[in-house]
Coordinates of C-alpha atoms in Angstrom, one line a residue:
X28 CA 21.1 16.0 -30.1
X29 CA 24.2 13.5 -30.0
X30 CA 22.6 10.6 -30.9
X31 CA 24.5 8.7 -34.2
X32 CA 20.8 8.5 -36.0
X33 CA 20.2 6.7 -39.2
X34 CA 18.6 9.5 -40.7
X35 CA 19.0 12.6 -41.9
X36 CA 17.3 15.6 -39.6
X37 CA 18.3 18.0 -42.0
X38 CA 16.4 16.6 -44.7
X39 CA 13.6 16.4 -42.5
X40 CA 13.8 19.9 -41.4
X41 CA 14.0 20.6 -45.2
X42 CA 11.0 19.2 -46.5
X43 CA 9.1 20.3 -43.8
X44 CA 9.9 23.8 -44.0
X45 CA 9.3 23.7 -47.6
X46 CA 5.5 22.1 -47.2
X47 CA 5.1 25.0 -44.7
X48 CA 5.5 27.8 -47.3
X49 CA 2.7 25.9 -49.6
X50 CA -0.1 27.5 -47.6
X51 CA -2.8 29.9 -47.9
X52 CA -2.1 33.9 -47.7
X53 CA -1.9 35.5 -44.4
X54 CA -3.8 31.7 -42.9
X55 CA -0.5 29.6 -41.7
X56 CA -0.7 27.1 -42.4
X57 CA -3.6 26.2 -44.5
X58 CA -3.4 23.6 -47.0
X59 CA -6.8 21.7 -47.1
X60 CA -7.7 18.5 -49.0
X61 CA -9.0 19.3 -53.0
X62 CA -8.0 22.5 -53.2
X63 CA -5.1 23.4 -55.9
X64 CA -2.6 24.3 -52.8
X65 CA -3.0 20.6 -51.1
X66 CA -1.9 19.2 -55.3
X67 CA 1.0 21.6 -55.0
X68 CA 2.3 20.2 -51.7
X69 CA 1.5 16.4 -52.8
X70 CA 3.4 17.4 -56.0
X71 CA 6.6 18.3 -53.8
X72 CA 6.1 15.4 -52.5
X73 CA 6.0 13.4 -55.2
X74 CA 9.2 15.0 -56.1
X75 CA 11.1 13.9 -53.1
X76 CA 9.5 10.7 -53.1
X77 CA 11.0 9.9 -57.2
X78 CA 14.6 11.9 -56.1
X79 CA 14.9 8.7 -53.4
X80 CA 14.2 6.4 -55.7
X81 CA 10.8 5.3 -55.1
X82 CA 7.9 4.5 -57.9
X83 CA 4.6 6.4 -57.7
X84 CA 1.4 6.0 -58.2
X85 CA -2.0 7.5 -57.8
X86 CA -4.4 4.6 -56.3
X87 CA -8.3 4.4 -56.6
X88 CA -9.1 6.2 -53.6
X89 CA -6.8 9.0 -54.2
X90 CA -3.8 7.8 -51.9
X91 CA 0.1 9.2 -53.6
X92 CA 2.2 5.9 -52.7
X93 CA 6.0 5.8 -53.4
X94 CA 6.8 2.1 -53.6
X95 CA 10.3 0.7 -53.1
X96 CA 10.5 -2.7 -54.5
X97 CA 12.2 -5.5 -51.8
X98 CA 13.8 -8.7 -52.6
X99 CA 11.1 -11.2 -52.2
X100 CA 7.8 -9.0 -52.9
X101 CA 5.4 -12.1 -52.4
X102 CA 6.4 -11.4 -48.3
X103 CA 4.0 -8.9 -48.8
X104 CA 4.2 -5.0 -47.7
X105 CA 5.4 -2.6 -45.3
X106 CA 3.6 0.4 -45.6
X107 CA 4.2 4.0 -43.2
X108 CA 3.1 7.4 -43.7
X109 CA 0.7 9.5 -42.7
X110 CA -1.3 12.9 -44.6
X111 CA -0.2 16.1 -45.8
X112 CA -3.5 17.7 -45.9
X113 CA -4.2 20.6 -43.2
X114 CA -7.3 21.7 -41.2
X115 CA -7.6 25.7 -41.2
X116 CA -4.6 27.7 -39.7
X117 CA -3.3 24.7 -38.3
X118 CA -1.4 22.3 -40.0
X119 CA 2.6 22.2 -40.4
X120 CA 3.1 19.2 -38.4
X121 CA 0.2 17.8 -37.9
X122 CA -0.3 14.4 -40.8
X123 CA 3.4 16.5 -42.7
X124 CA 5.4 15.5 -39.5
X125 CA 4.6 12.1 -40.3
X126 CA 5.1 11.7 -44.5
X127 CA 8.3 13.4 -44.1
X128 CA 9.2 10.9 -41.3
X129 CA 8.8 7.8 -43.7
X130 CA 9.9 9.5 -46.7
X131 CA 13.1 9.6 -44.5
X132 CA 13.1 6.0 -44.1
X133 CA 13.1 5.3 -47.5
X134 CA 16.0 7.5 -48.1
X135 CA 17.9 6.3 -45.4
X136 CA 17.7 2.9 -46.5
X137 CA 19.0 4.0 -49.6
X138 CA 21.6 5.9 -48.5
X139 CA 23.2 2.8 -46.7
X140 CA 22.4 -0.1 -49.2
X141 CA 19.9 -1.7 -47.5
X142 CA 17.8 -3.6 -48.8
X143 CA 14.2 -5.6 -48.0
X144 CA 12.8 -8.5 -48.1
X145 CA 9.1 -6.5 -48.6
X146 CA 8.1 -4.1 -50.5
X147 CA 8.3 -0.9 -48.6
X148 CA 5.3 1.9 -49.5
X149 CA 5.2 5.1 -48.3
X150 CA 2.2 6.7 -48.1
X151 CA 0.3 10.1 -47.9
X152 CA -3.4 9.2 -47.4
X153 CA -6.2 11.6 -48.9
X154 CA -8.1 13.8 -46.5
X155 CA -7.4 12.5 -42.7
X156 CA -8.8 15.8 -41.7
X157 CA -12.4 16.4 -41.9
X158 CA -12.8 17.9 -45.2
X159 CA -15.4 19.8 -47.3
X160 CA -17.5 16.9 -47.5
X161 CA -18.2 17.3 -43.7
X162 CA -16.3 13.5 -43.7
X163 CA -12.5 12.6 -42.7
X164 CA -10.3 9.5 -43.4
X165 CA -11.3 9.1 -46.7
X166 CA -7.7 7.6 -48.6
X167 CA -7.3 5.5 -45.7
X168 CA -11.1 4.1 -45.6
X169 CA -10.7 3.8 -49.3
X170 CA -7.8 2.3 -49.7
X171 CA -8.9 -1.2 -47.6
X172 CA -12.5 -1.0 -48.9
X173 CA -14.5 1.1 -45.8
X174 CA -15.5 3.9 -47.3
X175 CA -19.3 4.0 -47.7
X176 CA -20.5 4.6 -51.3
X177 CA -23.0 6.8 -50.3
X178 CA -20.4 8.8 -48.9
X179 CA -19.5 9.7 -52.9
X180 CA -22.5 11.5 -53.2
X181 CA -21.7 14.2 -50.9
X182 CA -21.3 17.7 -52.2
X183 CA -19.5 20.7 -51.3
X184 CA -19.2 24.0 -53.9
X185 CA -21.1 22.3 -56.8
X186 CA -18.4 18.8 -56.3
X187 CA -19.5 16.0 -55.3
X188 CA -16.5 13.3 -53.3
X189 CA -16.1 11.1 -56.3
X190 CA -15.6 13.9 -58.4
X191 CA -12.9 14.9 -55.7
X192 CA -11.4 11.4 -55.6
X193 CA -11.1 12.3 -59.3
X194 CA -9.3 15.3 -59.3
X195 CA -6.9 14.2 -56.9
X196 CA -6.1 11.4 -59.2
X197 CA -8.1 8.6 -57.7
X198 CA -10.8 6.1 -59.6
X199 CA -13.9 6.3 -57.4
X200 CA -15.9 3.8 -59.6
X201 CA -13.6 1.1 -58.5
X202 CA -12.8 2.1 -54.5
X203 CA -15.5 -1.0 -53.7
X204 CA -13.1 -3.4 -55.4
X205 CA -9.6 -2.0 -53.8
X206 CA -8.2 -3.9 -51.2
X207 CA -5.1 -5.0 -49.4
X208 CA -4.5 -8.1 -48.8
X209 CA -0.4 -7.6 -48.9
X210 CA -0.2 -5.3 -45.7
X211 CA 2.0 -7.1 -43.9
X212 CA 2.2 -4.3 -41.3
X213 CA 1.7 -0.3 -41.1
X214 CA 3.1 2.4 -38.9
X215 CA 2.7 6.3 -38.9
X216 CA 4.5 8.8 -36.9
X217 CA 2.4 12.0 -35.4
X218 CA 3.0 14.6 -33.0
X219 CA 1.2 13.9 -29.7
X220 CA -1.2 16.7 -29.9
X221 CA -1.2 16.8 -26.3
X222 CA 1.0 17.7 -23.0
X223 CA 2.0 14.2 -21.9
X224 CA 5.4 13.5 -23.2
X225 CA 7.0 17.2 -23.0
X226 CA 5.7 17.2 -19.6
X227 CA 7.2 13.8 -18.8
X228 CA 9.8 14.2 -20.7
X229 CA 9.9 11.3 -22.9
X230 CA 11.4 10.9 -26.2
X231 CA 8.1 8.5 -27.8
X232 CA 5.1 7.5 -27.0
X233 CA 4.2 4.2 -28.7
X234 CA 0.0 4.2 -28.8
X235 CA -1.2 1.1 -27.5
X236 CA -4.7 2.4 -28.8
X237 CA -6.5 4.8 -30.4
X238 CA -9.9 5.6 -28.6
X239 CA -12.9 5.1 -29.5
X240 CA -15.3 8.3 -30.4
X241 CA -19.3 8.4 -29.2
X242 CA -21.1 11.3 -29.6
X243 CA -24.3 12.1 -28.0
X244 CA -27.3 14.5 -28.5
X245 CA -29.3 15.1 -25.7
X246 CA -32.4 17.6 -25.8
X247 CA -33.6 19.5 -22.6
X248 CA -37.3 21.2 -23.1
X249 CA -38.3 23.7 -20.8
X250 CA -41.3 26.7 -20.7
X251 CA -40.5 29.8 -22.2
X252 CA -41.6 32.6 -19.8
X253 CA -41.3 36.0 -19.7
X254 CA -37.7 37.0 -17.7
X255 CA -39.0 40.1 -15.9
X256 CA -42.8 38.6 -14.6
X257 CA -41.9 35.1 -13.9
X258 CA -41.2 34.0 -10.3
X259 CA -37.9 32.3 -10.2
X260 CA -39.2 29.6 -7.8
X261 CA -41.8 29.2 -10.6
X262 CA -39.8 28.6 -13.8
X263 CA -39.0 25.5 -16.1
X264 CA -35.8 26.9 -17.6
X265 CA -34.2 24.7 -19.7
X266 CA -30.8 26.3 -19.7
X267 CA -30.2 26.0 -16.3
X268 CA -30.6 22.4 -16.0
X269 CA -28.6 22.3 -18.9
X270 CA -25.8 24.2 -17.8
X271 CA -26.4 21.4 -14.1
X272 CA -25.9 18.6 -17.0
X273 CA -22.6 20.3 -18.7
X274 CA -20.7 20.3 -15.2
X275 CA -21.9 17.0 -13.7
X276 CA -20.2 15.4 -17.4
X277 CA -16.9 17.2 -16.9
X278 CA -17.0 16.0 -13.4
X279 CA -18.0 12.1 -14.5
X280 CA -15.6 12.5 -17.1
X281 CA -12.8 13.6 -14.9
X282 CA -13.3 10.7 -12.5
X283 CA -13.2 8.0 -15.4
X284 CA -10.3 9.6 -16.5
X285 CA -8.3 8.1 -13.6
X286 CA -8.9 4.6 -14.2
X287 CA -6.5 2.7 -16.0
X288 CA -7.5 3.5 -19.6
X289 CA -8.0 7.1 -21.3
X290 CA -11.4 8.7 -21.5
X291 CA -12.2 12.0 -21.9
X292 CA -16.2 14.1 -22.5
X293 CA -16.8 17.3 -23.7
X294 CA -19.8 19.5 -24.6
X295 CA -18.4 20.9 -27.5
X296 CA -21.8 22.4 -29.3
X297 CA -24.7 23.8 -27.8
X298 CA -27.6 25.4 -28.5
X299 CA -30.4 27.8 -26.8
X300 CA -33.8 28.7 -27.8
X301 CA -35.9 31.3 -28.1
X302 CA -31.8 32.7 -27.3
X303 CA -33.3 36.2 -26.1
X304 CA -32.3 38.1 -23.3
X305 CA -35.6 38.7 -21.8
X306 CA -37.2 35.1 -22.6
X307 CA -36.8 32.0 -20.1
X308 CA -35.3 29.3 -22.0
X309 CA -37.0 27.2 -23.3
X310 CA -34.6 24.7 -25.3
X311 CA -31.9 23.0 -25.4
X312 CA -29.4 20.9 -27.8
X313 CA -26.1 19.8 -26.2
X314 CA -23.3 17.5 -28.4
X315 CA -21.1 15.5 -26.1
X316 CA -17.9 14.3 -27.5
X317 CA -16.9 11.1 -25.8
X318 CA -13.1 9.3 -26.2
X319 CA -12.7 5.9 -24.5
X320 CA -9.3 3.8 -24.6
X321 CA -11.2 0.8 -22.9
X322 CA -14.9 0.1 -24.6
X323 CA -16.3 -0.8 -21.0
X324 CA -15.6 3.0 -20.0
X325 CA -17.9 4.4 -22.2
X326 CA -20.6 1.6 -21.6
X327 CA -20.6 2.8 -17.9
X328 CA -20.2 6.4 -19.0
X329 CA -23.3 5.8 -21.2
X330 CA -25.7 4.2 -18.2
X331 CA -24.9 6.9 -15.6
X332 CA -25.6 9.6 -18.3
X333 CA -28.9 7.5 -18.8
X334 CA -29.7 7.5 -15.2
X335 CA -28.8 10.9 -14.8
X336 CA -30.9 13.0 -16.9
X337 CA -33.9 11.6 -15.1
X338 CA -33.1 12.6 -11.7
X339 CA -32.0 16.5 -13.4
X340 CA -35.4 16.4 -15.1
X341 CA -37.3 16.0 -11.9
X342 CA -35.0 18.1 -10.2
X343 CA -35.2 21.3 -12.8
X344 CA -38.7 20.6 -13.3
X345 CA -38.1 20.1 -17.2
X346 CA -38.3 17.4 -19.7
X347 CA -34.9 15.4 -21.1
X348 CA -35.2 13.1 -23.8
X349 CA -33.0 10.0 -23.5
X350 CA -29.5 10.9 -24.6
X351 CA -29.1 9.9 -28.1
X352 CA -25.8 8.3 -29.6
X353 CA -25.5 9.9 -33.0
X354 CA -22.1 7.8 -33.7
X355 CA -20.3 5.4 -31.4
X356 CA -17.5 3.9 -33.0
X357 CA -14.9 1.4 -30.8
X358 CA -11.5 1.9 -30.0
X359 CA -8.9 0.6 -32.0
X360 CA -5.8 -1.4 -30.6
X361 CA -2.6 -1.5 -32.0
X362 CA -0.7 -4.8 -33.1
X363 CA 0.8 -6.1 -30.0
X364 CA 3.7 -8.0 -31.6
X365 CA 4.1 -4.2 -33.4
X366 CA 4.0 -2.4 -29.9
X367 CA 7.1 -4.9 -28.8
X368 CA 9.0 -3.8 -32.3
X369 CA 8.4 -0.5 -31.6
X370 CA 9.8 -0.9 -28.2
X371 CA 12.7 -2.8 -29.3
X372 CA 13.2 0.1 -31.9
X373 CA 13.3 2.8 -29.1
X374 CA 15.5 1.0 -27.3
X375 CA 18.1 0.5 -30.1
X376 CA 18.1 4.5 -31.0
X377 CA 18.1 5.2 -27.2
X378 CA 15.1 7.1 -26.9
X379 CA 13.1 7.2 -23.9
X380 CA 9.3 6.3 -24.6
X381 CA 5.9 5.1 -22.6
X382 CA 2.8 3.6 -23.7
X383 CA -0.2 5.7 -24.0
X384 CA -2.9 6.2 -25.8
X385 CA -4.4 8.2 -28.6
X386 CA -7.8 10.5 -28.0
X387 CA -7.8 11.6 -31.7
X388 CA -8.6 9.3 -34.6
X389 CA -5.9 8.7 -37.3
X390 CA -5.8 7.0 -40.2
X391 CA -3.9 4.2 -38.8
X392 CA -7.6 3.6 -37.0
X393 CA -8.6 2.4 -40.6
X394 CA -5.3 0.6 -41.8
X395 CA -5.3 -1.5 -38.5
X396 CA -8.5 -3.3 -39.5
X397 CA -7.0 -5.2 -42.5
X398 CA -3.1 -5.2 -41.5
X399 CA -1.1 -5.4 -38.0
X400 CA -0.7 -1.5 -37.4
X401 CA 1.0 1.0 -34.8
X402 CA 1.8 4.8 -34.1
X403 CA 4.6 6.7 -32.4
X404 CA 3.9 9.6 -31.1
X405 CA 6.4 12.7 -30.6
X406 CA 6.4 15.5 -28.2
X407 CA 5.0 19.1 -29.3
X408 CA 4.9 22.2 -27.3
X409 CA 2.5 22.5 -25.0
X410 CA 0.2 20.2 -26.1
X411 CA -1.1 22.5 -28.9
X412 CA -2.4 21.4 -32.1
X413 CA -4.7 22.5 -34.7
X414 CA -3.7 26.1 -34.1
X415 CA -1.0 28.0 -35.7
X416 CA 1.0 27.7 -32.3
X417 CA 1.5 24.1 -33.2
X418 CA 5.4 23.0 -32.7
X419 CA 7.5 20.1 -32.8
X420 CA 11.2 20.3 -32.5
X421 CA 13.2 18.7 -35.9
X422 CA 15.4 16.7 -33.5
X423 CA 12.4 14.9 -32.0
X424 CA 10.9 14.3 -35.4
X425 CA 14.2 12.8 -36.3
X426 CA 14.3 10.4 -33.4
X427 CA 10.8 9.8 -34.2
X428 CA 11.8 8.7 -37.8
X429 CA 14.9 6.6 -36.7
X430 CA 12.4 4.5 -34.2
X431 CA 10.1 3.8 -37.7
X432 CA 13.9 2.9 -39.6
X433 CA 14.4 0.5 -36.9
X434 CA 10.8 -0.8 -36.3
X435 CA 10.9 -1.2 -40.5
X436 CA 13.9 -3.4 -40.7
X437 CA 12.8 -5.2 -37.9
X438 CA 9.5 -6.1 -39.2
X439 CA 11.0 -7.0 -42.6
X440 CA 12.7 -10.1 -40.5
X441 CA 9.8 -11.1 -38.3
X442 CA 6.9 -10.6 -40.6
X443 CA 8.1 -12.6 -43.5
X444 CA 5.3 -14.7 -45.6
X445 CA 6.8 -16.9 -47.9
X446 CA 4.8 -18.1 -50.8
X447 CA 5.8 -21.5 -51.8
X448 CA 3.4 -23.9 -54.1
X449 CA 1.5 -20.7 -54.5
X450 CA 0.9 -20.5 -50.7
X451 CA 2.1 -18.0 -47.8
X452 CA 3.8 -19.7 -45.1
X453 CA 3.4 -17.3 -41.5

């Protein structure tokens, strides 16, 4: 890459590589949350994160933040980063790509003397990925007061999450008090985790939101029959209208996914009963996992699914329950003043970008519902993520993390809050 960037790729490529080689035996690259490997990695971390300077700390929900003290604090705080925790087999950029990213910003503004007017915090959120406790996001929801207490209950291996929070270094008996009032804006860097900028060949993609995820049950009830004596014009089976209702959601899917916004559906569990080869089925159970951009997408998505299942149910000759939404929660939009710095950012590094949006949750989901908050996406191979195939070239992490430089320093002029008489001024 010729680009004059002000950060360091090798430094990136450096701590990335070295977070890589913290990972389970013979499972590349493994590193889940509260487990003794994810503490080794966050204690590199915290390495770097003193060697440039910052302060750390442990906060109540288990969040490491390095802190880099600006000018005029009461402006309040900049804050990027992402997670360094891993799913299974699957995670060296996915959450690292991100840390490392504004780690680098921190260092860079060291390296040339820069200083801010905020306080600049770089942070490495607890858990993004779902974790033992069967529940994701948890430093981020903790960290601005969403996490549910019941949540702390939840056990795994004889541990409950607050005794989790614990070990990590976090005080679960305060996480209902913890708040952040001084967010004066958040960004975090991730790979794209799909096809669309390698494909395009863009340099960024700066999320104008992240989607909204609704998952529905729906339960199909046949008539078991026997396989062998039963007339096919005389059957109830339940997998066969079942398998009717899989393809007509791909195909309702595929047509929303044209308009304007992104939506996506997928039947990603399902189950059969009596599941024997010589019985007609009888049941059932399909999980759809829905992703909408634009809330009025999966409202319409919803009604047709509705409507639907009645006509397959008199069609098949079976009985469909009315799909149930086990979760539904709304999309997320980013800070449109953010979006504009983010441009302004690209534009400054020269790196080609489009607006998109995000099918996979993130932590910035959480942030942004206390604090102005954005993402920039990079490109990785072929889409693939959550695999060990997962790829992202150093030099587009490094543009990545000279975008969040410039977006940083740009916010620390247009974001300011002075507090004068004991009051901020916007």
């Amino acid at each position: 890459m010729s680009r004059n960037l002000p950060v360091n790729a090798g430094r990136i490529a450096e701590d990335i590589e070295a977070l890589a080689g913290i990972t389970e035996p013979g499972r590349p690259w493994t590193r889940r949350a509260f487990t003794p490997l994810f503490m080794e990695g966050r204690a590199y971390i915290e390495a770097r994160m003193k060697a440039a300077g910052l302060e750390t700390r442990i906060d109540a929900a288990g969040n490491l933040i390095g802190r880099r003290t600006g000018r005029k604090p009461w402006f309040g705080t900049i804050m990027i980063g992402s997670h360094s925790d891993t799913v299974p087999e699957g995670g060296r950029y996915d959450g690292i790509a991100g840390v490392v990213s504004a780690l680098e910003v921190a260092r860079a503004l060291h390296d040339q003397g820069m200083e801010l007017d905020h306080d600049l915090e770089i942070v490495d959120f607890l858990a993004e990925e779902v974790s033992i406790f069967g529940v994701s996001c948890i430093g981020s929801r903790g960290m601005t007061g969403q996490l549910p207490e019941a949540w702390l209950s939840r056990e795994s291996g004889g541990l409950d999450l607050a005794g989790g929070i614990a070990q990590a270094g976090g005080e679960p008996g305060v996480l209902g008090q913890q708040k952040r009032p001084d967010l004066a804006g958040f960004l975090e860097l991730h790979i794209e985790q799909g096809p669309v900028l390698e494909a395009e060949r863009e340099d960024i993609g700066i999320v104008t939101a992240i989607a909204g995820i609704t998952r529905i049950e729906i339960t199909v009830e046949g008539r078991a029959d026997h396989a062998g004596t039963t007339p096919m014009d005389r059957r109830a089976d339940a997998l066969v209208a079942a398998s009717q209702l899989v393809l007509d959601i791909r195909n309702a899917a595929a047509e929303l996914s044209k308009t304007p916004g992104h939506f996506a559906a997928t039947v990603g569990e399902f189950r059969i009963e009596p599941n024997a080869a010589n019985v007609v089925p009888s049941k059932v159970v399909l999980l759809i996992d829905g992703r909408a951009e634009i809330r009025a997408d999966m409202e319409a998505f919803c009604r047709w699914l509705d409507g639907h299942v009645e006509k397959l149910a008199t069609a098949y000759g079976v009985m469909i329950e009315t799909p149930n939404r086990v979760s539904d929660n709304l999309p997320t939009p980013s800070n449109a003043a953010l979006l504009s710095t983010l441009e302004t950012a690209c534009e400054r590094v020269g790196a080609k970008y489009r607006r998109m949006a995000s099918g996979a949750g993130h932590d910035t989901a959480w942030i942004a519902k206390v604090a102005p908050a954005a993402m920039v996406f990079v490109p990785c191979r072929k889409g693939r993520s959550h695999c060990p195939d997962e790829w992202a070239d150093n030099d587009d992490i490094a543009l990545g993390a000279a975008v969040l430089f410039e977006a940083a320093r740009e916010m620390d002029k247009d974001s300011k809050r002075e507090k004068a008489d004991g009051t901020y001024i916007g």
